[in-house]
GROMACS .gro file of C-alpha atoms in nm:
model
  434
    1UNK     CA    1  -2.304  -1.910  -0.315
    2UNK     CA    2  -2.447  -1.616  -0.465
    3UNK     CA    3  -2.571  -1.328  -0.256
    4UNK     CA    4  -2.714  -1.030  -0.224
    5UNK     CA    5  -2.379  -0.796  -0.151
    6UNK     CA    6  -2.589  -0.531   0.085
    7UNK     CA    7  -2.727  -0.813   0.302
    8UNK     CA    8  -2.398  -0.948   0.350
    9UNK     CA    9  -2.199  -0.707   0.392
   10UNK     CA   10  -1.987  -0.679   0.742
   11UNK     CA   11  -2.220  -0.539   1.018
   12UNK     CA   12  -1.900  -0.352   1.147
   13UNK     CA   13  -1.764  -0.223   0.905
   14UNK     CA   14  -1.468   0.042   0.914
   15UNK     CA   15  -1.568   0.376   0.654
   16UNK     CA   16  -1.252   0.351   0.408
   17UNK     CA   17  -1.096   0.692   0.254
   18UNK     CA   18  -1.178   0.506  -0.059
   19UNK     CA   19  -1.524   0.492  -0.034
   20UNK     CA   20  -1.532   0.884  -0.094
   21UNK     CA   21  -1.378   0.790  -0.405
   22UNK     CA   22  -1.645   0.528  -0.502
   23UNK     CA   23  -1.898   0.780  -0.415
   24UNK     CA   24  -1.829   0.995  -0.625
   25UNK     CA   25  -1.717   0.770  -0.921
   26UNK     CA   26  -1.847   0.424  -0.957
   27UNK     CA   27  -2.235   0.526  -1.037
   28UNK     CA   28  -2.019   0.673  -1.356
   29UNK     CA   29  -1.850   0.403  -1.469
   30UNK     CA   30  -1.912   0.071  -1.586
   31UNK     CA   31  -1.655  -0.117  -1.446
   32UNK     CA   32  -1.465  -0.015  -1.188
   33UNK     CA   33  -1.202  -0.268  -0.981
   34UNK     CA   34  -1.065  -0.253  -0.632
   35UNK     CA   35  -0.696  -0.426  -0.604
   36UNK     CA   36  -0.528  -0.488  -0.305
   37UNK     CA   37  -0.354  -0.763  -0.056
   38UNK     CA   38  -0.536  -1.032   0.107
   39UNK     CA   39  -0.683  -0.911   0.420
   40UNK     CA   40  -0.710  -0.555   0.347
   41UNK     CA   41  -1.070  -0.450   0.309
   42UNK     CA   42  -1.148  -0.501  -0.040
   43UNK     CA   43  -1.453  -0.740  -0.043
   44UNK     CA   44  -1.591  -0.566   0.254
   45UNK     CA   45  -1.619  -0.208   0.097
   46UNK     CA   46  -1.711  -0.379  -0.214
   47UNK     CA   47  -1.966  -0.594  -0.131
   48UNK     CA   48  -2.174  -0.304   0.049
   49UNK     CA   49  -2.220  -0.181  -0.293
   50UNK     CA   50  -2.364  -0.469  -0.488
   51UNK     CA   51  -2.660  -0.660  -0.540
   52UNK     CA   52  -2.557  -0.975  -0.653
   53UNK     CA   53  -2.195  -1.127  -0.507
   54UNK     CA   54  -1.952  -1.340  -0.708
   55UNK     CA   55  -1.670  -1.477  -0.507
   56UNK     CA   56  -1.442  -1.674  -0.691
   57UNK     CA   57  -1.282  -1.764  -0.342
   58UNK     CA   58  -1.612  -2.045  -0.330
   59UNK     CA   59  -1.576  -2.340  -0.431
   60UNK     CA   60  -1.961  -2.355  -0.535
   61UNK     CA   61  -1.952  -1.978  -0.698
   62UNK     CA   62  -1.659  -2.168  -0.957
   63UNK     CA   63  -1.894  -2.433  -1.035
   64UNK     CA   64  -2.153  -2.204  -1.116
   65UNK     CA   65  -1.963  -1.963  -1.326
   66UNK     CA   66  -1.734  -2.237  -1.493
   67UNK     CA   67  -2.089  -2.396  -1.578
   68UNK     CA   68  -2.181  -2.047  -1.708
   69UNK     CA   69  -2.041  -1.800  -1.801
   70UNK     CA   70  -2.225  -1.514  -1.907
   71UNK     CA   71  -2.450  -1.568  -1.598
   72UNK     CA   72  -2.276  -1.202  -1.482
   73UNK     CA   73  -2.450  -1.029  -1.741
   74UNK     CA   74  -2.745  -1.196  -1.611
   75UNK     CA   75  -2.743  -1.142  -1.209
   76UNK     CA   76  -2.903  -0.808  -1.120
   77UNK     CA   77  -2.659  -0.509  -1.054
   78UNK     CA   78  -2.440  -0.438  -0.916
   79UNK     CA   79  -2.206  -0.737  -0.922
   80UNK     CA   80  -1.935  -0.816  -0.757
   81UNK     CA   81  -1.667  -1.040  -0.921
   82UNK     CA   82  -1.449  -1.135  -0.580
   83UNK     CA   83  -1.089  -1.292  -0.629
   84UNK     CA   84  -1.175  -1.265  -1.011
   85UNK     CA   85  -0.815  -1.334  -1.117
   86UNK     CA   86  -0.882  -1.728  -0.994
   87UNK     CA   87  -1.149  -1.718  -1.305
   88UNK     CA   88  -0.939  -1.493  -1.531
   89UNK     CA   89  -1.192  -1.513  -1.804
   90UNK     CA   90  -1.442  -1.279  -1.600
   91UNK     CA   91  -1.234  -1.046  -1.670
   92UNK     CA   92  -1.309  -1.031  -2.016
   93UNK     CA   93  -1.653  -1.107  -1.994
   94UNK     CA   94  -1.713  -0.788  -1.803
   95UNK     CA   95  -1.453  -0.597  -2.030
   96UNK     CA   96  -1.706  -0.711  -2.336
   97UNK     CA   97  -1.974  -0.667  -2.149
   98UNK     CA   98  -1.848  -0.272  -2.086
   99UNK     CA   99  -1.761  -0.265  -2.476
  100UNK     CA  100  -2.106  -0.354  -2.577
  101UNK     CA  101  -2.251  -0.068  -2.329
  102UNK     CA  102  -2.300  -0.230  -1.969
  103UNK     CA  103  -2.507   0.002  -1.770
  104UNK     CA  104  -2.291   0.247  -1.518
  105UNK     CA  105  -2.214   0.101  -1.181
  106UNK     CA  106  -2.307  -0.256  -1.358
  107UNK     CA  107  -1.983  -0.443  -1.193
  108UNK     CA  108  -1.737  -0.436  -0.883
  109UNK     CA  109  -1.411  -0.617  -0.935
  110UNK     CA  110  -1.184  -0.707  -0.652
  111UNK     CA  111  -0.846  -0.896  -0.692
  112UNK     CA  112  -0.550  -0.952  -0.420
  113UNK     CA  113  -0.351  -1.069  -0.715
  114UNK     CA  114  -0.221  -1.036  -1.058
  115UNK     CA  115  -0.230  -1.263  -1.350
  116UNK     CA  116  -0.009  -1.540  -1.452
  117UNK     CA  117   0.255  -1.440  -1.723
  118UNK     CA  118   0.054  -1.725  -1.924
  119UNK     CA  119  -0.292  -1.625  -1.920
  120UNK     CA  120  -0.407  -1.397  -2.203
  121UNK     CA  121  -0.649  -1.153  -2.108
  122UNK     CA  122  -0.708  -0.770  -2.227
  123UNK     CA  123  -0.611  -0.516  -2.018
  124UNK     CA  124  -0.932  -0.318  -2.010
  125UNK     CA  125  -0.723   0.048  -2.028
  126UNK     CA  126  -0.952   0.297  -2.078
  127UNK     CA  127  -1.248   0.054  -1.950
  128UNK     CA  128  -1.189  -0.041  -1.664
  129UNK     CA  129  -1.119   0.198  -1.400
  130UNK     CA  130  -0.849   0.037  -1.101
  131UNK     CA  131  -0.842   0.177  -0.764
  132UNK     CA  132  -0.531   0.041  -0.484
  133UNK     CA  133  -0.729  -0.098  -0.111
  134UNK     CA  134  -0.425  -0.051   0.105
  135UNK     CA  135  -0.434  -0.199   0.458
  136UNK     CA  136  -0.619   0.117   0.677
  137UNK     CA  137  -0.458   0.478   0.719
  138UNK     CA  138  -0.382   0.644   1.075
  139UNK     CA  139  -0.687   0.888   0.940
  140UNK     CA  140  -0.867   0.575   0.903
  141UNK     CA  141  -0.822   0.406   1.239
  142UNK     CA  142  -0.870   0.708   1.417
  143UNK     CA  143  -1.144   0.910   1.221
  144UNK     CA  144  -1.212   1.273   1.290
  145UNK     CA  145  -0.891   1.350   1.419
  146UNK     CA  146  -0.732   1.511   1.105
  147UNK     CA  147  -0.726   1.908   1.096
  148UNK     CA  148  -0.483   1.914   0.813
  149UNK     CA  149  -0.611   1.816   0.439
  150UNK     CA  150  -0.405   1.656   0.233
  151UNK     CA  151  -0.582   1.798  -0.061
  152UNK     CA  152  -0.569   2.152   0.044
  153UNK     CA  153  -0.185   2.093   0.099
  154UNK     CA  154  -0.190   1.978  -0.225
  155UNK     CA  155  -0.389   2.322  -0.346
  156UNK     CA  156  -0.181   2.555  -0.153
  157UNK     CA  157  -0.216   2.762   0.126
  158UNK     CA  158  -0.359   2.471   0.332
  159UNK     CA  159  -0.474   2.570   0.701
  160UNK     CA  160  -0.216   2.394   0.948
  161UNK     CA  161  -0.366   2.395   1.275
  162UNK     CA  162  -0.512   2.135   1.560
  163UNK     CA  163  -0.374   1.955   1.823
  164UNK     CA  164  -0.415   1.563   1.930
  165UNK     CA  165  -0.319   1.366   2.242
  166UNK     CA  166  -0.078   1.054   2.035
  167UNK     CA  167   0.229   0.974   2.127
  168UNK     CA  168   0.518   0.768   2.028
  169UNK     CA  169   0.373   0.515   2.215
  170UNK     CA  170   0.011   0.523   2.028
  171UNK     CA  171   0.237   0.519   1.693
  172UNK     CA  172   0.468   0.230   1.751
  173UNK     CA  173   0.144   0.045   1.891
  174UNK     CA  174  -0.036   0.096   1.514
  175UNK     CA  175   0.240  -0.031   1.368
  176UNK     CA  176   0.301  -0.346   1.523
  177UNK     CA  177  -0.132  -0.380   1.503
  178UNK     CA  178  -0.107  -0.368   1.143
  179UNK     CA  179  -0.394  -0.255   0.911
  180UNK     CA  180  -0.530  -0.522   0.809
  181UNK     CA  181  -0.918  -0.476   0.963
  182UNK     CA  182  -0.947  -0.833   1.062
  183UNK     CA  183  -0.625  -0.866   1.253
  184UNK     CA  184  -0.598  -0.569   1.355
  185UNK     CA  185  -0.877  -0.636   1.656
  186UNK     CA  186  -0.692  -0.915   1.777
  187UNK     CA  187  -0.573  -0.912   2.113
  188UNK     CA  188  -0.150  -0.916   2.105
  189UNK     CA  189  -0.034  -1.259   2.108
  190UNK     CA  190  -0.331  -1.350   1.881
  191UNK     CA  191  -0.255  -1.121   1.636
  192UNK     CA  192   0.136  -1.173   1.635
  193UNK     CA  193   0.011  -1.544   1.554
  194UNK     CA  194  -0.206  -1.394   1.283
  195UNK     CA  195   0.081  -1.208   1.073
  196UNK     CA  196   0.306  -1.504   1.115
  197UNK     CA  197   0.018  -1.753   0.964
  198UNK     CA  198  -0.026  -1.498   0.703
  199UNK     CA  199   0.356  -1.461   0.582
  200UNK     CA  200   0.348  -1.847   0.627
  201UNK     CA  201   0.027  -1.870   0.386
  202UNK     CA  202   0.228  -1.639   0.149
  203UNK     CA  203   0.537  -1.871   0.079
  204UNK     CA  204   0.401  -2.211   0.098
  205UNK     CA  205   0.032  -2.152  -0.071
  206UNK     CA  206   0.042  -1.797  -0.221
  207UNK     CA  207   0.338  -1.877  -0.442
  208UNK     CA  208   0.224  -2.173  -0.533
  209UNK     CA  209  -0.108  -2.048  -0.683
  210UNK     CA  210   0.037  -1.810  -0.911
  211UNK     CA  211   0.191  -2.070  -1.104
  212UNK     CA  212   0.557  -2.082  -0.861
  213UNK     CA  213   0.664  -2.398  -0.676
  214UNK     CA  214   0.949  -2.253  -0.388
  215UNK     CA  215   1.182  -2.519  -0.390
  216UNK     CA  216   1.368  -2.359  -0.069
  217UNK     CA  217   1.094  -2.197   0.152
  218UNK     CA  218   1.350  -2.091   0.397
  219UNK     CA  219   1.529  -1.858   0.169
  220UNK     CA  220   1.244  -1.691   0.086
  221UNK     CA  221   1.165  -1.631   0.405
  222UNK     CA  222   1.487  -1.513   0.496
  223UNK     CA  223   1.496  -1.262   0.171
  224UNK     CA  224   1.135  -1.128   0.309
  225UNK     CA  225   1.285  -1.019   0.605
  226UNK     CA  226   1.638  -0.901   0.462
  227UNK     CA  227   1.351  -0.690   0.257
  228UNK     CA  228   1.162  -0.629   0.587
  229UNK     CA  229   1.539  -0.501   0.739
  230UNK     CA  230   1.534  -0.261   0.382
  231UNK     CA  231   1.261  -0.107   0.488
  232UNK     CA  232   1.219   0.315   0.381
  233UNK     CA  233   1.566   0.264   0.213
  234UNK     CA  234   1.698   0.190  -0.194
  235UNK     CA  235   1.922  -0.102  -0.078
  236UNK     CA  236   2.026  -0.289  -0.400
  237UNK     CA  237   1.795  -0.625  -0.460
  238UNK     CA  238   2.200  -0.775  -0.473
  239UNK     CA  239   2.220  -0.604  -0.144
  240UNK     CA  240   1.911  -0.793  -0.013
  241UNK     CA  241   1.983  -1.089  -0.108
  242UNK     CA  242   2.371  -1.170   0.029
  243UNK     CA  243   2.185  -1.007   0.387
  244UNK     CA  244   1.937  -1.293   0.370
  245UNK     CA  245   2.136  -1.535   0.249
  246UNK     CA  246   2.522  -1.492   0.506
  247UNK     CA  247   2.760  -1.767   0.489
  248UNK     CA  248   2.544  -1.980   0.179
  249UNK     CA  249   2.707  -2.111  -0.094
  250UNK     CA  250   2.375  -2.203  -0.254
  251UNK     CA  251   2.296  -1.810  -0.308
  252UNK     CA  252   1.935  -1.751  -0.517
  253UNK     CA  253   1.973  -1.697  -0.856
  254UNK     CA  254   1.869  -1.338  -1.020
  255UNK     CA  255   1.643  -1.508  -1.190
  256UNK     CA  256   1.495  -1.622  -0.854
  257UNK     CA  257   1.569  -1.314  -0.670
  258UNK     CA  258   1.303  -1.166  -0.995
  259UNK     CA  259   1.002  -1.443  -0.916
  260UNK     CA  260   1.001  -1.348  -0.557
  261UNK     CA  261   1.007  -0.996  -0.631
  262UNK     CA  262   0.775  -1.039  -0.934
  263UNK     CA  263   0.507  -1.262  -0.730
  264UNK     CA  264   0.477  -1.058  -0.436
  265UNK     CA  265   0.430  -0.742  -0.611
  266UNK     CA  266   0.148  -0.899  -0.805
  267UNK     CA  267   0.011  -0.978  -0.430
  268UNK     CA  268  -0.001  -0.675  -0.316
  269UNK     CA  269   0.318  -0.733  -0.083
  270UNK     CA  270   0.586  -0.491  -0.204
  271UNK     CA  271   0.478  -0.138  -0.226
  272UNK     CA  272   0.785   0.054  -0.332
  273UNK     CA  273   0.781   0.400  -0.384
  274UNK     CA  274   0.945   0.520  -0.692
  275UNK     CA  275   1.170   0.738  -0.723
  276UNK     CA  276   1.081   1.116  -0.864
  277UNK     CA  277   1.206   1.233  -1.198
  278UNK     CA  278   1.005   1.620  -1.274
  279UNK     CA  279   0.894   1.647  -1.574
  280UNK     CA  280   0.910   2.042  -1.574
  281UNK     CA  281   1.198   2.083  -1.365
  282UNK     CA  282   1.605   1.927  -1.432
  283UNK     CA  283   1.779   1.822  -1.092
  284UNK     CA  284   2.097   1.655  -1.233
  285UNK     CA  285   2.221   1.371  -1.126
  286UNK     CA  286   1.880   1.210  -0.927
  287UNK     CA  287   1.878   0.870  -0.808
  288UNK     CA  288   1.643   0.629  -0.983
  289UNK     CA  289   1.619   0.313  -0.757
  290UNK     CA  290   1.282   0.270  -0.567
  291UNK     CA  291   1.193   0.284  -0.177
  292UNK     CA  292   1.115  -0.014  -0.030
  293UNK     CA  293   0.856  -0.080   0.164
  294UNK     CA  294   0.610  -0.375   0.262
  295UNK     CA  295   0.278  -0.383   0.214
  296UNK     CA  296   0.234  -0.327   0.572
  297UNK     CA  297   0.458  -0.221   0.851
  298UNK     CA  298   0.338  -0.528   1.098
  299UNK     CA  299   0.472  -0.717   0.853
  300UNK     CA  300   0.822  -0.561   0.856
  301UNK     CA  301   0.810  -0.589   1.204
  302UNK     CA  302   0.673  -0.962   1.225
  303UNK     CA  303   0.953  -1.038   1.019
  304UNK     CA  304   1.179  -0.908   1.237
  305UNK     CA  305   1.033  -1.039   1.545
  306UNK     CA  306   0.979  -0.722   1.733
  307UNK     CA  307   0.670  -0.599   1.941
  308UNK     CA  308   0.598  -0.248   2.033
  309UNK     CA  309   0.824  -0.305   2.359
  310UNK     CA  310   1.105  -0.395   2.202
  311UNK     CA  311   1.116  -0.093   1.901
  312UNK     CA  312   1.078   0.139   2.196
  313UNK     CA  313   1.412  -0.008   2.343
  314UNK     CA  314   1.598   0.077   2.009
  315UNK     CA  315   1.606  -0.349   1.885
  316UNK     CA  316   1.665  -0.378   1.537
  317UNK     CA  317   1.492  -0.749   1.579
  318UNK     CA  318   1.600  -1.092   1.580
  319UNK     CA  319   1.808  -1.129   1.222
  320UNK     CA  320   2.063  -0.786   1.336
  321UNK     CA  321   2.002  -0.682   0.981
  322UNK     CA  322   2.160  -0.389   0.956
  323UNK     CA  323   2.114  -0.203   0.597
  324UNK     CA  324   2.058   0.170   0.722
  325UNK     CA  325   2.198   0.345   0.968
  326UNK     CA  326   1.949   0.474   1.250
  327UNK     CA  327   1.697   0.304   1.456
  328UNK     CA  328   1.369   0.046   1.364
  329UNK     CA  329   1.104   0.232   1.500
  330UNK     CA  330   1.157   0.549   1.255
  331UNK     CA  331   1.173   0.332   0.929
  332UNK     CA  332   0.874   0.165   1.081
  333UNK     CA  333   0.712   0.467   1.185
  334UNK     CA  334   0.802   0.635   0.816
  335UNK     CA  335   0.618   0.343   0.639
  336UNK     CA  336   0.307   0.361   0.866
  337UNK     CA  337   0.296   0.729   0.773
  338UNK     CA  338   0.403   0.676   0.372
  339UNK     CA  339   0.127   0.363   0.404
  340UNK     CA  340  -0.146   0.635   0.530
  341UNK     CA  341  -0.013   0.892   0.250
  342UNK     CA  342  -0.031   0.708  -0.013
  343UNK     CA  343  -0.432   0.658   0.096
  344UNK     CA  344  -0.504   1.004   0.123
  345UNK     CA  345  -0.294   1.102  -0.213
  346UNK     CA  346  -0.499   0.880  -0.414
  347UNK     CA  347  -0.821   1.064  -0.340
  348UNK     CA  348  -0.674   1.349  -0.430
  349UNK     CA  349  -0.573   1.278  -0.742
  350UNK     CA  350  -0.191   1.289  -0.618
  351UNK     CA  351   0.080   1.005  -0.667
  352UNK     CA  352   0.328   0.962  -0.410
  353UNK     CA  353   0.735   0.934  -0.492
  354UNK     CA  354   1.092   1.010  -0.310
  355UNK     CA  355   1.359   1.199  -0.377
  356UNK     CA  356   1.712   1.083  -0.338
  357UNK     CA  357   2.030   1.210  -0.575
  358UNK     CA  358   2.261   1.015  -0.709
  359UNK     CA  359   2.533   1.107  -0.457
  360UNK     CA  360   2.306   1.055  -0.161
  361UNK     CA  361   2.387   1.395  -0.025
  362UNK     CA  362   1.987   1.560  -0.090
  363UNK     CA  363   1.681   1.340   0.031
  364UNK     CA  364   1.357   1.388   0.028
  365UNK     CA  365   1.104   1.154   0.176
  366UNK     CA  366   0.798   1.164  -0.001
  367UNK     CA  367   0.758   1.416  -0.318
  368UNK     CA  368   0.355   1.463  -0.407
  369UNK     CA  369   0.306   1.566  -0.732
  370UNK     CA  370  -0.020   1.643  -0.918
  371UNK     CA  371  -0.088   1.556  -1.269
  372UNK     CA  372  -0.055   1.970  -1.357
  373UNK     CA  373   0.294   1.900  -1.223
  374UNK     CA  374   0.277   2.066  -0.887
  375UNK     CA  375   0.416   1.873  -0.568
  376UNK     CA  376   0.429   1.873  -0.194
  377UNK     CA  377   0.714   1.790  -0.039
  378UNK     CA  378   0.698   1.599   0.305
  379UNK     CA  379   0.953   1.500   0.542
  380UNK     CA  380   0.870   1.203   0.840
  381UNK     CA  381   1.069   1.307   1.195
  382UNK     CA  382   1.029   1.058   1.439
  383UNK     CA  383   1.018   1.323   1.705
  384UNK     CA  384   0.800   1.567   1.809
  385UNK     CA  385   0.977   1.882   1.753
  386UNK     CA  386   1.193   1.993   1.449
  387UNK     CA  387   1.475   2.186   1.379
  388UNK     CA  388   1.691   2.366   1.105
  389UNK     CA  389   1.846   2.042   1.007
  390UNK     CA  390   1.463   1.834   0.955
  391UNK     CA  391   1.367   2.140   0.729
  392UNK     CA  392   1.700   2.184   0.485
  393UNK     CA  393   1.609   1.931   0.212
  394UNK     CA  394   1.270   2.048   0.166
  395UNK     CA  395   1.425   2.423   0.130
  396UNK     CA  396   1.680   2.294  -0.117
  397UNK     CA  397   1.426   2.118  -0.342
  398UNK     CA  398   1.197   2.447  -0.343
  399UNK     CA  399   1.513   2.614  -0.453
  400UNK     CA  400   1.554   2.415  -0.774
  401UNK     CA  401   1.143   2.383  -0.864
  402UNK     CA  402   1.049   2.754  -0.742
  403UNK     CA  403   0.632   2.772  -0.778
  404UNK     CA  404   0.551   2.422  -0.869
  405UNK     CA  405   0.655   2.351  -0.510
  406UNK     CA  406   0.277   2.476  -0.357
  407UNK     CA  407   0.424   2.331   0.030
  408UNK     CA  408   0.682   2.142   0.241
  409UNK     CA  409   0.583   1.939   0.567
  410UNK     CA  410   0.740   1.757   0.843
  411UNK     CA  411   0.534   1.474   0.954
  412UNK     CA  412   0.635   1.396   1.356
  413UNK     CA  413   0.560   1.210   1.655
  414UNK     CA  414   0.378   1.576   1.864
  415UNK     CA  415   0.097   1.703   1.961
  416UNK     CA  416   0.028   2.021   1.770
  417UNK     CA  417   0.027   2.181   1.424
  418UNK     CA  418   0.158   2.500   1.342
  419UNK     CA  419   0.356   2.678   1.041
  420UNK     CA  420   0.721   2.740   1.099
  421UNK     CA  421   0.876   3.090   1.017
  422UNK     CA  422   0.960   2.968   0.702
  423UNK     CA  423   0.615   2.875   0.580
  424UNK     CA  424   0.684   2.473   0.610
  425UNK     CA  425   0.405   2.321   0.808
  426UNK     CA  426   0.456   2.060   1.116
  427UNK     CA  427   0.183   1.837   1.150
  428UNK     CA  428   0.150   1.521   1.353
  429UNK     CA  429   0.077   1.216   1.188
  430UNK     CA  430  -0.260   1.159   1.303
  431UNK     CA  431  -0.348   1.529   1.229
  432UNK     CA  432  -0.299   1.446   0.824
  433UNK     CA  433  -0.582   1.325   0.650
  434UNK     CA  434  -0.702   1.313   0.293
   0.00000   0.00000   0.00000
């Protein structure tokens, strides 16, 4: 039913970094859209800002809207339209209201899926400003611990200092506990069951709700597992499919794999990092393949059948898939850091990309770029210390782009944040924040 969002907002709310952006922009915009995978906390965040909530997850609200779609224009604002994609007409009603001069701060929309291809709606470009909410970052799980600001790094000359008590075992626990606010608080076995159930729901229900019946659910589940095994790599989709279907004569066709990717992306469950292609500088022979990540490293760990103890022992998981050399824990730690940096970067007005030359000779885990073309380069190391080999590619990139690169950072599992003599910042993951 319709309800006062500020009254019904979750009482044990954990502040999110997106709150800072919404504090600044929502009062100045007639419509704000918060997108993200189910369970990341969109409704809790948006409900705190709404006076009226229409949730299309609820049958009663869907029936009320079907009887009178214009109800959205008559409710006391701000109005939250939750899971708006279940009633796509709601998007166009909000868009028209904005066109006709809706008051600033009037609408919030929250969605956990994109629209079906055959559902025509106006894009809302220029009218409705969208943000993506991801699972909880490291800084959101440990508020008040960050001492190094990503915004300051992007501005150049950031202060790099501070210390943390978090160690490798703590980061490993963060990987498997997930950043989904509701799931991460559960005891270990309950959390494992809920993550597995989350994935089952994607395969068995979410695809159907997106208009795609999965004829062979186990093949899709295997494909997701192979994608998880490819975390932090640029493995081709054909390689992922082959790893998912060893010995299977009737492999999924390219069109089926494309549907997998499209639907999972529309559900915000694939979160690949695109390749960086510099606008003002030219680096020869850059690769253009995306780097693969799921929405949360806990989903990857669940798919691969590993827990914290297994990761620390160096197990590769129940599938035995080896799509890149190196320890699985290192790749999932990178996943945790990249997911967190995405959140910090959006708050700072930057985008996250990766760099890999076509030969694979040079790689930089993250290249953060602002609209003015300035960049910060970051490497992620599953180590408490940093040596000269760890910064080689950062120095190479500085030689290529010159003053456009305003800082270079290595993210570690160590205790102290400091600057090396070569000016590279060394920052434990727990000390980096927005």
